[in-house]
Amino acid sequence: MAGASKAVADSRANLPFVYRQYSAEQLKQVLYKMYLIRRFEEGAEESYTRGLIHGTMHLSIGQEASAMGICMPLGEDDQITSTHRGHGHCIAKGAEVKRMFAEFFGKTTGYCKGRGGSMHIADVAKGNLGANGIVGGGIPIAVGAALSSKMMKTGKVVVSFFGDGANNEGAFHEALNMAAVWKLPVIFVCENNGYGMSTSTARSTAVKNIADRAAAYSMPGVIVNGNIFSEVAEASYKAVERARAGEGPTLIESKTYRHRGHSKSDRNRYRTKEEIEDWMSNRDPITLFENELREFGFIDDKGIEAIREAVAREIADGIEFAKTSPSPDVSETGNYVYTEQA
Amino acid sequence: MDAMVRELSYAQAIQEAMAIAMDMDERVFLMGEDIGVYGGAFQVTGDLVERYGTDRVLDTPISELGGAGVAVGAAVTGMRPIFEFQFSDFATLAMEQIVNQAAKMRFMLGGEVSVPVVMRFPAGSGTGAAAQHSQSLEAWLGHVPGLKVIQPATPYDAKGMLLAAVADPDPVMIFEHKLLYKAKGPVPEGYYTVPIGKADIRREGRDLTIVATSIMVQKALDAAATLEAEGIDVEVVDLRTIRPMDKQTVIDSVKKTSRLMCVYEAVKTLGIGAEVSAMIAESEAFDYLDAPIVRLGGAETPIPYNPELEKATVPQVPDIITAARDLVKGVR
Ligand SMILES: Cc1ncc(C[n+]2csc(CCOP(=O)(O)OP(=O)(O)O)c2C)c(N)n1
Ligand SMILES: [Mg+2]
């Protein structure tokens, strides 16, 4: 995805990675999508509060740069496995918010036809093999997808997103080992937001950084500031190159923070208001990216305003689409359990 | 005596039982994900960590296989752990330790050890949590000799059976329906136990025996109240324990009513209803049957997210009423 021309490239020589690598249009599109993730989740939260969505949901507000940065160097054919906190990954990989809303509203037009909801949101056509209700559940699946890529010689790279909590599941360790032994084109992305539900990494994890685990499986372990889009995208870019070159997996630890509680039933008793406040006001990934874009002259206030307005329209249209879409019929409860054969 | 009985929720009753068990025996401790400062995903442990400290209310990493195994190891060597799975669905990650180790260790070692571990599993659908957070897997564990598997349906039983489980020298698996946690009922203060392996006749009747488990007990009682007005007199047997099963109570009830219906939330096929039906077919009660046995269980599908579909996949009160009516009137 080389965007910038030679002359433009020279003028950006001292800027961070993404400003050298991508065109202004592409970067504005990233800002658009970061806002889209944020507003999608706010819209979902509001719909939940109003009783239009049931169950629970896990919001990734505060982690948008991580999802966008990792997906930036991926092509449409590349694949991801996602997590219970997967709305951002889904949008970053190219999903339409209207079909995501429809899924949350339990409608047939949703990505999972109303069967999966937030925790199983997926967009298989765009390479998202699905969020997951099981912590760590997607990690071996990503390795399997990478094995397919290698066996079928498709050239696809696979990203497995997971949280810091997942690094203590056996699946994580077994999967990383196989990926390394077989040199598979897979990238393990730990979005370390400091907590698995209420349990801080200090209380749950023997190593200081999740990336330290990489040494045990002979792969590079890279730590990035997950709230700085350029840092994340650069690490992802290198890992994708390594994977495509057949050199095997990388473990990226993207250090970030979730602004909201773990799920809809969290009282936030395990962290302080000050801590949350600090991340929200001083390290918000959208604000940080927006400031850089402005500072480096990629966008002005009017441009930002236009993006915000366009996002608001897309969200409103998406919710309307979801509301007016049909619900599945109860006679179809048994569909999709097995593959229907002609 | 009555003065000591309060209305408690099912979750409060479990919490009280765990506190009593810890007060009575310092070997008893709690393990699980987010059971400390968070209070447990369903607030069952609540503020116990403030009263008993982080050593006895031990937050584990997200490591079900390892955590369950640690509990087994501690139980074998003198402690009395109560291990909470955050959702019963995650038992699937710990099956190795539950099925290969906890259940068989005493047997394989020729009786040289016992495994006094208690595991608690929040189970069932109805919360919109979709296919991986809504399952009813009790029959999986009920299939394993060496385990005891219980499903208390009331706050009273939840407390008494948990205390019986802690006192039991063998591994006891407790399946708690998530929708029951807020249900209230009378619970005596202090220590008492409700025996494992004993069913409870929750309502006496002449026309039909409904054997129900967990949340389906209340649904069966609700259905019975409606059916009474139509002149159908239903006996409701709360199975309470699925291994070891109280066969005699069910046999005696069927001999009295001559009709049997089993109601349970788990997938119908190869489930508890199959076991109860076969047990009756093999027993002297078979000759007393006036009609074929009926099973009402979950649909042959994972639990869907959409709320209407979700409701449609498990038996509801109107389903029980219709099936009971047809059974008693001989409609097939
Ligand atoms: C196997 C399994 N265990 C426990 C849970 C319950 N649970 C869901 S998310 C979560 C915390 C996960 O933490 P982390 O991996 O750090 O991801 P985050 O929520 O912070 O994004 C827990 C304990 C689960 N869904 N699956
Ligand atoms: Mg986390």
Short mmCIF file of C-alpha atoms in Angstrom, two decimals, chain A residues 53-56 103-107 114-120 132-135 165-166 168-169 196-199 203-204 262-263 265-267 269-270 327-335 337, chain B residues 33-41 43 46-47 50 54 59-65 86 89-90 92-93 127-133 299-310 312-313:
data_model
loop_
_atom_site.label_atom_id
_atom_site.label_comp_id
_atom_site.label_asym_id
_atom_site.label_seq_id
_atom_site.Cartn_x
_atom_site.Cartn_y
_atom_site.Cartn_z
CA ILE A 53 -29.99 -4.91 22.51
CA HIS A 54 -29.92 -7.71 25.06
CA GLY A 55 -27.19 -9.83 26.56
CA THR A 56 -23.95 -8.08 27.31
CA GLU A 103 -26.42 -8.48 14.44
CA PHE A 104 -26.58 -6.79 17.82
CA PHE A 105 -30.30 -6.25 17.29
CA GLY A 106 -30.63 -9.98 16.54
CA LYS A 107 -31.74 -9.46 12.95
CA GLY A 114 -28.90 -12.85 14.64
CA ARG A 115 -27.40 -16.06 16.00
CA GLY A 116 -24.14 -14.68 17.37
CA GLY A 117 -24.57 -11.15 18.70
CA SER A 118 -21.72 -8.97 19.92
CA MET A 119 -19.56 -11.77 21.27
CA HIS A 120 -19.49 -13.64 17.96
CA ASN A 132 -14.87 -15.36 20.44
CA GLY A 133 -16.67 -16.03 23.69
CA ILE A 134 -13.80 -18.13 24.93
CA VAL A 135 -10.72 -16.32 26.16
CA GLY A 165 -5.73 -12.35 30.21
CA ALA A 166 -5.55 -14.89 27.40
CA ASN A 168 -2.40 -17.50 30.77
CA GLU A 169 -4.51 -20.04 28.91
CA GLY A 196 -8.33 -9.44 32.49
CA MET A 197 -11.71 -8.46 33.83
CA SER A 198 -10.73 -7.37 37.37
CA THR A 199 -7.35 -9.03 37.55
CA ARG A 203 -1.59 -10.30 39.80
CA SER A 204 -2.08 -12.86 37.03
CA HIS A 262 -15.12 -5.04 31.37
CA SER A 263 -18.73 -5.64 30.37
CA SER A 265 -22.01 -5.46 34.72
CA ASP A 266 -18.66 -4.07 35.88
CA ARG A 267 -18.49 -1.74 38.87
CA ARG A 269 -13.83 -1.71 41.87
CA TYR A 270 -10.38 -2.93 40.91
CA SER A 327 -36.01 -10.86 12.92
CA PRO A 328 -35.43 -14.53 12.23
CA ASP A 329 -38.46 -16.76 12.50
CA VAL A 330 -38.57 -19.15 15.46
CA SER A 331 -39.22 -21.97 13.01
CA GLU A 332 -35.64 -21.46 11.84
CA THR A 333 -34.04 -22.19 15.19
CA GLY A 334 -32.40 -25.31 13.83
CA ASN A 335 -30.71 -23.62 10.88
CA VAL A 337 -26.30 -26.33 13.07
CA GLU B 33 -11.62 -16.00 38.23
CA ASP B 34 -12.59 -12.57 39.52
CA ILE B 35 -14.10 -13.92 42.74
CA GLY B 36 -12.18 -11.42 44.88
CA VAL B 37 -12.59 -7.68 44.56
CA TYR B 38 -14.96 -8.12 41.61
CA GLY B 39 -17.18 -10.38 43.71
CA GLY B 40 -17.59 -13.01 41.01
CA ALA B 41 -19.19 -12.59 37.60
CA GLN B 43 -21.73 -11.62 42.58
CA GLY B 46 -19.62 -10.85 46.76
CA ASP B 47 -17.55 -9.24 49.50
CA GLU B 50 -13.03 -8.52 52.54
CA THR B 54 -7.05 -12.90 49.32
CA ASP B 59 -8.34 -14.95 42.27
CA THR B 60 -6.81 -17.18 39.62
CA PRO B 61 -5.44 -16.13 36.26
CA ILE B 62 -7.68 -17.05 33.33
CA SER B 63 -6.47 -20.65 33.40
CA GLU B 64 -9.34 -23.10 33.76
CA LEU B 65 -7.38 -26.29 33.13
CA GLN B 86 -16.98 -18.20 35.72
CA ASP B 89 -19.17 -23.52 29.51
CA PHE B 90 -15.53 -23.12 30.54
CA THR B 92 -14.81 -27.67 28.58
CA LEU B 93 -11.31 -26.21 29.04
CA THR B 127 -29.28 -14.07 29.52
CA GLY B 128 -28.58 -13.29 25.86
CA ALA B 129 -25.01 -14.48 26.24
CA ALA B 130 -25.18 -16.71 23.14
CA ALA B 131 -23.76 -20.11 22.28
CA GLN B 132 -20.57 -20.22 24.36
CA HIS B 133 -22.00 -18.80 27.60
CA ALA B 299 -33.60 -28.06 21.04
CA GLU B 300 -30.86 -29.81 19.09
CA THR B 301 -28.98 -26.59 18.51
CA PRO B 302 -26.49 -24.32 20.23
CA ILE B 303 -28.17 -21.47 22.13
CA PRO B 304 -28.85 -18.60 19.71
CA TYR B 305 -28.30 -14.95 20.52
CA ASN B 306 -31.62 -13.58 19.27
CA PRO B 307 -33.91 -13.46 22.33
CA GLU B 308 -36.96 -15.02 20.68
CA LEU B 309 -34.91 -17.86 19.26
CA GLU B 310 -33.18 -18.27 22.59
CA ALA B 312 -37.69 -21.12 21.74
CA THR B 313 -34.72 -23.44 22.25
#
